[in-house]
Amino acid sequence: MVLSFLFITFFFLALFEVCHLPAVDRIKLDVAMAQILMLSFSSDRCYVEDKSSKVAWLNRSGIIFAGHDKWSLDPRVELEKRTALEYSLRIQKVDVYDEGSYTCSVQTQHQPKTSQVYLIVQVPPKISNISSDVTVNEGSNVTLVCMANGRPEPVITWRHLTPTGREFEGEEEYLEILGITREQSGKYECKAANEVSSADVKQVKVTVNYPPTITESKSNEATTGRQASLKCEASAVPAPDFEWYRDDTRINSANGLEIKSIEGQSLLMVTNVTEEHYGNYTCVAANKLGVTNASLILFSKYITEEGAQFSGINYITDFSAQQTGTPFTRQLL
């Protein structure tokens, strides 16, 4: 991978006679890809004693320049002459493949002198592989994978994107969730970071299927000749299908009754209430993982001191909705 607009010039020190350096001066340089220059190289130069000295530039692949003759076929590499006796090697668009040792060898009238630098190319973090969005059933074990490249090696952290924003430190590439619950559904964020540049971030969506649970079901009062409704709400993934029953008989939208269901909610509507409409109703919510029900009562708005009046007969009735079973109703003789 080659990134443009990065020009990094590094110099090799060969001031042997003046500075009394040893035969090989090995320097380690960290250079980042992209537009980040980690070190200044203004003090590192390749300097020859006089015009009779011969200079060569080499890397692990072989000779780059011998004198002014370019041996390398790489168009990014140039020899820059700073003065009559001073040269530097410039590499444009530094790449990870440029990493390694570079040697400036000077043949003087006395003896060969060399100066060496080891170039380390730093690479911004980049997520190379991450799990696809996944759908599982509640109670399953889930493993999410996030792999990244970079120099230095990126640090991986996971975060569940909830109001609390819990982080999972030290999980590295793998995030394991044992016995996943519906509360653990949602988006998970993988962040790969090193000190070279800003972190790379990607997300995975985890959908958790679970059977229906009735979240709201309330009995309702009604006046004859008026409109009334019973409401039933349920939580489930996938969204539940609703059915309504009365006395074990399924109700359809007909004869003054209408059923309206949207995701997670169902309404049983009575357009013109008569005494025949008063009584017990059952809401059933189901998906592929399970089924549940709740009992509701449509009762007369007129209530005597003894209890509710249904069709001229007095009843003592428990008006609370039950998630399962049928409300207890006892006739007064």
Short mmCIF file of C-alpha atoms in Angstrom, two decimals:
data_model
loop_
_atom_site.label_atom_id
_atom_site.label_comp_id
_atom_site.label_asym_id
_atom_site.label_seq_id
_atom_site.Cartn_x
_atom_site.Cartn_y
_atom_site.Cartn_z
CA MET A 1 0.00 0.00 0.00
CA VAL A 2 1.36 3.32 -1.08
CA LEU A 3 0.09 6.60 0.28
CA SER A 4 0.62 9.84 -1.60
CA PHE A 5 1.75 13.24 -0.47
CA LEU A 6 4.36 11.85 1.90
CA PHE A 7 7.94 12.83 1.21
CA ILE A 8 10.43 11.65 3.76
CA THR A 9 14.09 12.43 3.41
CA PHE A 10 16.53 10.79 5.74
CA PHE A 11 20.26 11.33 5.83
CA PHE A 12 23.20 9.13 6.69
CA LEU A 13 26.03 10.35 8.84
CA ALA A 14 29.54 9.87 7.56
CA LEU A 15 31.53 12.67 9.12
CA PHE A 16 34.18 10.18 10.06
CA GLU A 17 37.30 12.30 10.05
CA VAL A 18 35.67 15.29 11.70
CA CYS A 19 33.51 13.56 14.29
CA HIS A 20 35.72 10.48 14.83
CA LEU A 21 32.78 8.07 14.47
CA PRO A 22 33.37 4.32 14.50
CA ALA A 23 33.49 2.33 11.31
CA VAL A 24 29.73 1.57 11.41
CA ASP A 25 27.25 4.02 12.89
CA ARG A 26 23.87 2.22 13.16
CA ILE A 27 20.85 4.44 13.81
CA LYS A 28 17.23 3.31 14.18
CA LEU A 29 14.54 5.55 12.70
CA ASP A 30 10.75 5.30 13.07
CA VAL A 31 8.90 6.73 10.08
CA ALA A 32 5.13 6.67 9.71
CA MET A 33 3.15 6.07 6.58
CA ALA A 34 0.61 8.73 5.65
CA GLN A 35 1.35 12.34 6.39
CA ILE A 36 3.05 11.88 9.74
CA LEU A 37 6.77 12.52 10.13
CA MET A 38 7.89 11.08 13.39
CA LEU A 39 11.53 12.23 13.47
CA SER A 40 13.65 15.06 12.13
CA PHE A 41 16.64 13.96 10.06
CA SER A 42 18.30 17.29 9.48
CA SER A 43 21.42 16.26 11.38
CA ASP A 44 21.98 12.94 9.61
CA ARG A 45 24.04 13.41 6.44
CA CYS A 46 26.32 11.47 4.22
CA TYR A 47 29.50 13.57 3.83
CA VAL A 48 32.57 12.80 1.72
CA GLU A 49 36.08 14.10 2.39
CA ASP A 50 36.83 15.38 -1.11
CA LYS A 51 35.78 15.01 -4.71
CA SER A 52 37.98 11.94 -5.13
CA SER A 53 35.92 10.00 -2.58
CA LYS A 54 33.41 7.49 -3.96
CA VAL A 55 30.00 7.05 -2.33
CA ALA A 56 27.46 4.27 -2.69
CA TRP A 57 23.99 3.76 -1.26
CA LEU A 58 22.77 0.26 -0.47
CA ASN A 59 19.78 -1.45 1.10
CA ARG A 60 18.94 -5.08 1.77
CA SER A 61 18.09 -5.59 -1.92
CA GLY A 62 21.40 -4.33 -3.24
CA ILE A 63 22.98 -1.14 -4.56
CA ILE A 64 20.68 1.87 -4.96
CA PHE A 65 23.24 4.43 -6.18
CA ALA A 66 26.91 4.06 -7.06
CA GLY A 67 28.18 7.58 -7.23
CA HIS A 68 25.66 9.43 -9.39
CA ASP A 69 24.62 6.28 -11.24
CA LYS A 70 21.22 4.97 -10.20
CA TRP A 71 21.04 1.19 -10.01
CA SER A 72 17.58 0.95 -8.47
CA LEU A 73 14.54 0.75 -10.75
CA ASP A 74 12.31 2.34 -8.11
CA PRO A 75 11.15 5.76 -9.41
CA ARG A 76 10.46 6.96 -5.86
CA VAL A 77 14.15 6.93 -4.91
CA GLU A 78 16.28 9.97 -5.69
CA LEU A 79 19.77 11.16 -4.86
CA GLU A 80 19.80 14.69 -3.59
CA LYS A 81 23.06 16.65 -3.76
CA ARG A 82 23.10 19.21 -0.98
CA THR A 83 26.63 20.53 -1.63
CA ALA A 84 29.61 19.45 -3.71
CA LEU A 85 30.60 16.97 -0.97
CA GLU A 86 27.28 16.22 0.69
CA TYR A 87 24.56 13.83 -0.51
CA SER A 88 21.29 12.51 0.84
CA LEU A 89 18.87 9.80 -0.24
CA ARG A 90 15.21 10.69 -0.62
CA ILE A 91 12.34 8.21 -0.79
CA GLN A 92 8.92 9.50 -1.76
CA LYS A 93 5.68 7.86 -0.62
CA VAL A 94 7.30 5.64 1.97
CA ASP A 95 5.89 2.12 2.00
CA VAL A 96 6.16 -0.75 4.47
CA TYR A 97 8.34 -2.55 1.93
CA ASP A 98 10.92 0.20 2.34
CA GLU A 99 11.63 -0.99 5.87
CA GLY A 100 15.11 -2.27 6.59
CA SER A 101 18.76 -1.24 6.69
CA TYR A 102 20.17 1.52 4.47
CA THR A 103 23.93 2.00 4.19
CA CYS A 104 25.99 4.91 2.96
CA SER A 105 29.46 3.63 2.02
CA VAL A 106 32.24 6.13 1.32
CA GLN A 107 35.51 5.04 -0.30
CA THR A 108 38.13 7.59 0.78
CA GLN A 109 41.84 7.80 0.04
CA HIS A 110 42.50 6.13 3.37
CA GLN A 111 39.92 3.40 4.01
CA PRO A 112 36.22 2.68 3.44
CA LYS A 113 33.80 4.23 5.89
CA THR A 114 30.14 3.33 6.33
CA SER A 115 27.14 4.73 8.11
CA GLN A 116 23.97 2.72 8.54
CA VAL A 117 20.39 3.48 9.51
CA TYR A 118 17.55 1.05 10.11
CA LEU A 119 14.22 2.35 8.86
CA ILE A 120 11.05 1.21 10.63
CA VAL A 121 7.82 2.18 8.88
CA GLN A 122 4.86 2.80 11.15
CA VAL A 123 1.41 2.02 9.77
CA PRO A 124 -1.94 3.44 10.95
CA PRO A 125 -4.41 0.88 12.34
CA LYS A 126 -6.80 -0.65 9.85
CA ILE A 127 -9.53 -3.20 10.60
CA SER A 128 -9.11 -5.93 8.00
CA ASN A 129 -11.83 -8.37 9.07
CA ILE A 130 -14.89 -8.08 11.30
CA SER A 131 -17.88 -10.34 11.92
CA SER A 132 -20.99 -9.81 9.85
CA ASP A 133 -24.27 -8.84 11.52
CA VAL A 134 -25.62 -11.87 13.34
CA THR A 135 -29.00 -13.11 14.58
CA VAL A 136 -29.14 -15.67 17.42
CA ASN A 137 -31.65 -17.10 19.87
CA GLU A 138 -31.59 -16.00 23.48
CA GLY A 139 -29.32 -18.22 25.57
CA SER A 140 -26.90 -18.95 22.72
CA ASN A 141 -23.15 -18.37 22.87
CA VAL A 142 -21.86 -15.66 20.53
CA THR A 143 -18.30 -14.98 19.36
CA LEU A 144 -17.51 -11.73 17.55
CA VAL A 145 -14.25 -11.35 15.62
CA CYS A 146 -12.35 -8.17 14.80
CA MET A 147 -8.88 -8.30 13.22
CA ALA A 148 -6.68 -5.33 12.40
CA ASN A 149 -3.30 -4.54 10.87
CA GLY A 150 -0.86 -1.81 11.78
CA ARG A 151 2.63 -1.04 13.06
CA PRO A 152 2.89 -1.10 16.04
CA GLU A 153 0.32 -3.86 16.53
CA PRO A 154 -3.06 -2.21 17.16
CA VAL A 155 -4.85 -2.66 20.49
CA ILE A 156 -8.40 -3.99 20.03
CA THR A 157 -11.25 -2.94 22.34
CA TRP A 158 -14.95 -3.78 22.15
CA ARG A 159 -17.85 -1.63 23.35
CA HIS A 160 -21.56 -2.40 23.55
CA LEU A 161 -23.34 0.71 22.26
CA THR A 162 -25.80 1.18 25.10
CA PRO A 163 -26.42 4.22 27.33
CA THR A 164 -23.81 2.83 29.73
CA GLY A 165 -21.39 2.12 26.86
CA ARG A 166 -19.72 -0.81 28.60
CA GLU A 167 -16.21 -1.58 27.34
CA PHE A 168 -14.69 -5.03 27.20
CA GLU A 169 -10.98 -4.56 27.83
CA GLY A 170 -8.37 -7.15 26.95
CA GLU A 171 -10.62 -9.24 24.70
CA GLU A 172 -8.32 -8.61 21.73
CA GLU A 173 -9.69 -9.96 18.44
CA TYR A 174 -12.43 -12.10 19.99
CA LEU A 175 -15.42 -11.06 22.08
CA GLU A 176 -17.26 -14.01 23.60
CA ILE A 177 -20.77 -13.61 25.01
CA LEU A 178 -21.98 -16.69 26.88
CA GLY A 179 -25.73 -17.26 27.20
CA ILE A 180 -26.67 -14.03 25.50
CA THR A 181 -29.78 -12.23 26.75
CA ARG A 182 -32.20 -9.88 25.02
CA GLU A 183 -30.63 -6.98 26.91
CA GLN A 184 -27.32 -7.74 25.19
CA SER A 185 -28.71 -7.22 21.70
CA GLY A 186 -27.72 -4.15 19.72
CA LYS A 187 -24.60 -2.75 18.11
CA TYR A 188 -21.07 -3.65 19.16
CA GLU A 189 -18.19 -1.36 18.27
CA CYS A 190 -14.67 -2.62 17.56
CA LYS A 191 -11.87 -0.07 17.85
CA ALA A 192 -8.32 -0.69 16.65
CA ALA A 193 -5.79 1.85 17.91
CA ASN A 194 -2.07 2.55 17.97
CA GLU A 195 -0.08 5.74 18.47
CA VAL A 196 0.44 6.42 14.76
CA SER A 197 -2.93 7.99 13.94
CA SER A 198 -6.60 8.00 14.92
CA ALA A 199 -8.29 4.68 15.62
CA ASP A 200 -10.18 2.65 13.02
CA VAL A 201 -13.74 1.83 14.15
CA LYS A 202 -16.35 -0.60 12.80
CA GLN A 203 -19.64 -1.97 14.13
CA VAL A 204 -21.47 -5.30 14.29
CA LYS A 205 -25.21 -5.62 14.91
CA VAL A 206 -26.34 -8.51 17.13
CA THR A 207 -30.05 -9.40 17.03
CA VAL A 208 -31.34 -11.66 19.81
CA ASN A 209 -34.54 -13.63 19.17
CA TYR A 210 -36.77 -14.40 22.15
CA PRO A 211 -40.36 -15.61 22.73
CA PRO A 212 -43.24 -13.21 23.42
CA THR A 213 -43.89 -11.67 26.82
CA ILE A 214 -47.10 -9.73 27.48
CA THR A 215 -46.07 -6.24 28.56
CA GLU A 216 -49.51 -4.61 28.83
CA SER A 217 -53.08 -5.90 28.88
CA LYS A 218 -55.85 -3.97 30.57
CA SER A 219 -59.53 -4.63 30.95
CA ASN A 220 -61.80 -1.81 29.88
CA GLU A 221 -65.25 -0.42 30.61
CA ALA A 222 -67.76 0.29 27.90
CA THR A 223 -71.16 1.90 27.47
CA THR A 224 -73.78 0.32 25.25
CA GLY A 225 -74.15 2.08 21.96
CA ARG A 226 -70.66 3.50 22.13
CA GLN A 227 -67.31 2.42 20.73
CA ALA A 228 -64.84 0.51 22.97
CA SER A 229 -61.53 -1.31 22.67
CA LEU A 230 -59.20 -3.72 24.42
CA LYS A 231 -55.45 -3.34 24.04
CA CYS A 232 -52.76 -6.01 24.27
CA GLU A 233 -49.01 -5.35 23.98
CA ALA A 234 -46.19 -7.90 23.80
CA SER A 235 -42.42 -7.82 23.49
CA ALA A 236 -40.77 -10.37 21.21
CA VAL A 237 -38.19 -10.83 18.46
CA PRO A 238 -39.27 -11.55 15.80
CA ALA A 239 -42.32 -9.35 16.33
CA PRO A 240 -45.29 -11.44 17.51
CA ASP A 241 -48.48 -12.25 15.64
CA PHE A 242 -51.70 -11.60 17.58
CA GLU A 243 -54.98 -13.48 17.78
CA TRP A 244 -58.08 -12.77 19.86
CA TYR A 245 -60.44 -15.37 21.35
CA ARG A 246 -63.72 -15.42 23.24
CA ASP A 247 -64.85 -18.63 24.88
CA ASP A 248 -62.21 -20.59 22.91
CA THR A 249 -63.56 -19.21 19.63
CA ARG A 250 -61.23 -17.16 17.51
CA ILE A 251 -62.45 -13.66 16.71
CA ASN A 252 -62.26 -12.24 13.20
CA SER A 253 -62.88 -8.71 11.99
CA ALA A 254 -66.63 -9.01 11.42
CA ASN A 255 -70.01 -8.36 13.03
CA GLY A 256 -69.03 -5.08 14.61
CA LEU A 257 -65.59 -6.31 15.77
CA GLU A 258 -62.33 -5.12 14.23
CA ILE A 259 -58.77 -6.21 15.01
CA LYS A 260 -55.90 -3.81 14.34
CA SER A 261 -52.38 -5.07 14.94
CA ILE A 262 -49.10 -3.27 14.48
CA GLU A 263 -45.65 -4.34 15.62
CA GLY A 264 -45.87 -5.32 19.28
CA GLN A 265 -49.45 -4.16 19.81
CA SER A 266 -52.98 -5.30 19.00
CA LEU A 267 -56.37 -3.61 19.47
CA LEU A 268 -59.75 -5.35 19.57
CA MET A 269 -62.28 -2.65 18.67
CA VAL A 270 -66.05 -2.84 19.14
CA THR A 271 -67.78 -0.30 16.91
CA ASN A 272 -71.19 -0.42 18.68
CA VAL A 273 -71.21 -2.02 22.12
CA THR A 274 -74.15 -4.21 23.07
CA GLU A 275 -74.67 -6.30 26.19
CA GLU A 276 -73.53 -9.35 24.22
CA HIS A 277 -70.06 -7.86 23.93
CA TYR A 278 -69.46 -7.80 27.69
CA GLY A 279 -67.33 -10.65 29.03
CA ASN A 280 -63.94 -12.33 28.92
CA TYR A 281 -61.51 -12.06 25.98
CA THR A 282 -58.13 -13.69 25.44
CA CYS A 283 -55.21 -12.10 23.61
CA VAL A 284 -52.65 -14.55 22.19
CA ALA A 285 -49.16 -13.42 21.10
CA ALA A 286 -46.91 -15.87 19.25
CA ASN A 287 -43.72 -16.10 17.22
CA LYS A 288 -41.51 -18.99 16.12
CA LEU A 289 -39.98 -19.29 19.60
CA GLY A 290 -43.10 -19.44 21.73
CA VAL A 291 -46.62 -18.34 22.60
CA THR A 292 -48.23 -16.53 25.53
CA ASN A 293 -51.67 -15.13 26.34
CA ALA A 294 -53.51 -12.73 28.59
CA SER A 295 -57.17 -12.51 29.61
CA LEU A 296 -59.03 -9.21 29.51
CA ILE A 297 -62.59 -8.19 30.37
CA LEU A 298 -64.90 -5.77 28.64
CA PHE A 299 -67.36 -4.70 31.36
CA SER A 300 -70.31 -2.37 31.67
CA LYS A 301 -69.65 1.17 32.79
CA TYR A 302 -72.63 0.91 35.13
CA ILE A 303 -71.51 -0.78 38.38
CA THR A 304 -73.79 -1.44 41.36
CA GLU A 305 -72.61 -1.57 44.93
CA GLU A 306 -72.70 -5.36 44.82
CA GLY A 307 -70.56 -5.65 41.68
CA ALA A 308 -70.67 -5.26 37.91
CA GLN A 309 -73.86 -5.71 35.94
CA PHE A 310 -73.54 -7.87 32.83
CA SER A 311 -76.77 -8.36 30.85
CA GLY A 312 -78.97 -7.84 33.90
CA ILE A 313 -77.12 -10.47 36.00
CA ASN A 314 -74.94 -9.36 38.91
CA TYR A 315 -71.34 -10.61 39.01
CA ILE A 316 -68.40 -10.27 41.37
CA THR A 317 -65.45 -10.10 39.01
CA ASP A 318 -61.68 -9.85 39.27
CA PHE A 319 -61.01 -7.15 36.64
CA SER A 320 -57.21 -7.53 36.56
CA ALA A 321 -55.75 -9.04 33.41
CA GLN A 322 -53.90 -12.32 33.71
CA GLN A 323 -51.01 -13.33 31.43
CA THR A 324 -52.27 -16.90 31.49
CA GLY A 325 -55.58 -18.43 32.48
CA THR A 326 -59.03 -16.88 32.80
CA PRO A 327 -60.24 -14.25 35.31
CA PHE A 328 -62.40 -15.71 38.05
CA THR A 329 -66.09 -14.82 37.70
CA ARG A 330 -68.78 -15.98 40.14
CA GLN A 331 -72.55 -15.53 39.69
CA LEU A 332 -74.57 -14.20 42.65
CA LEU A 333 -77.75 -16.21 43.19
#
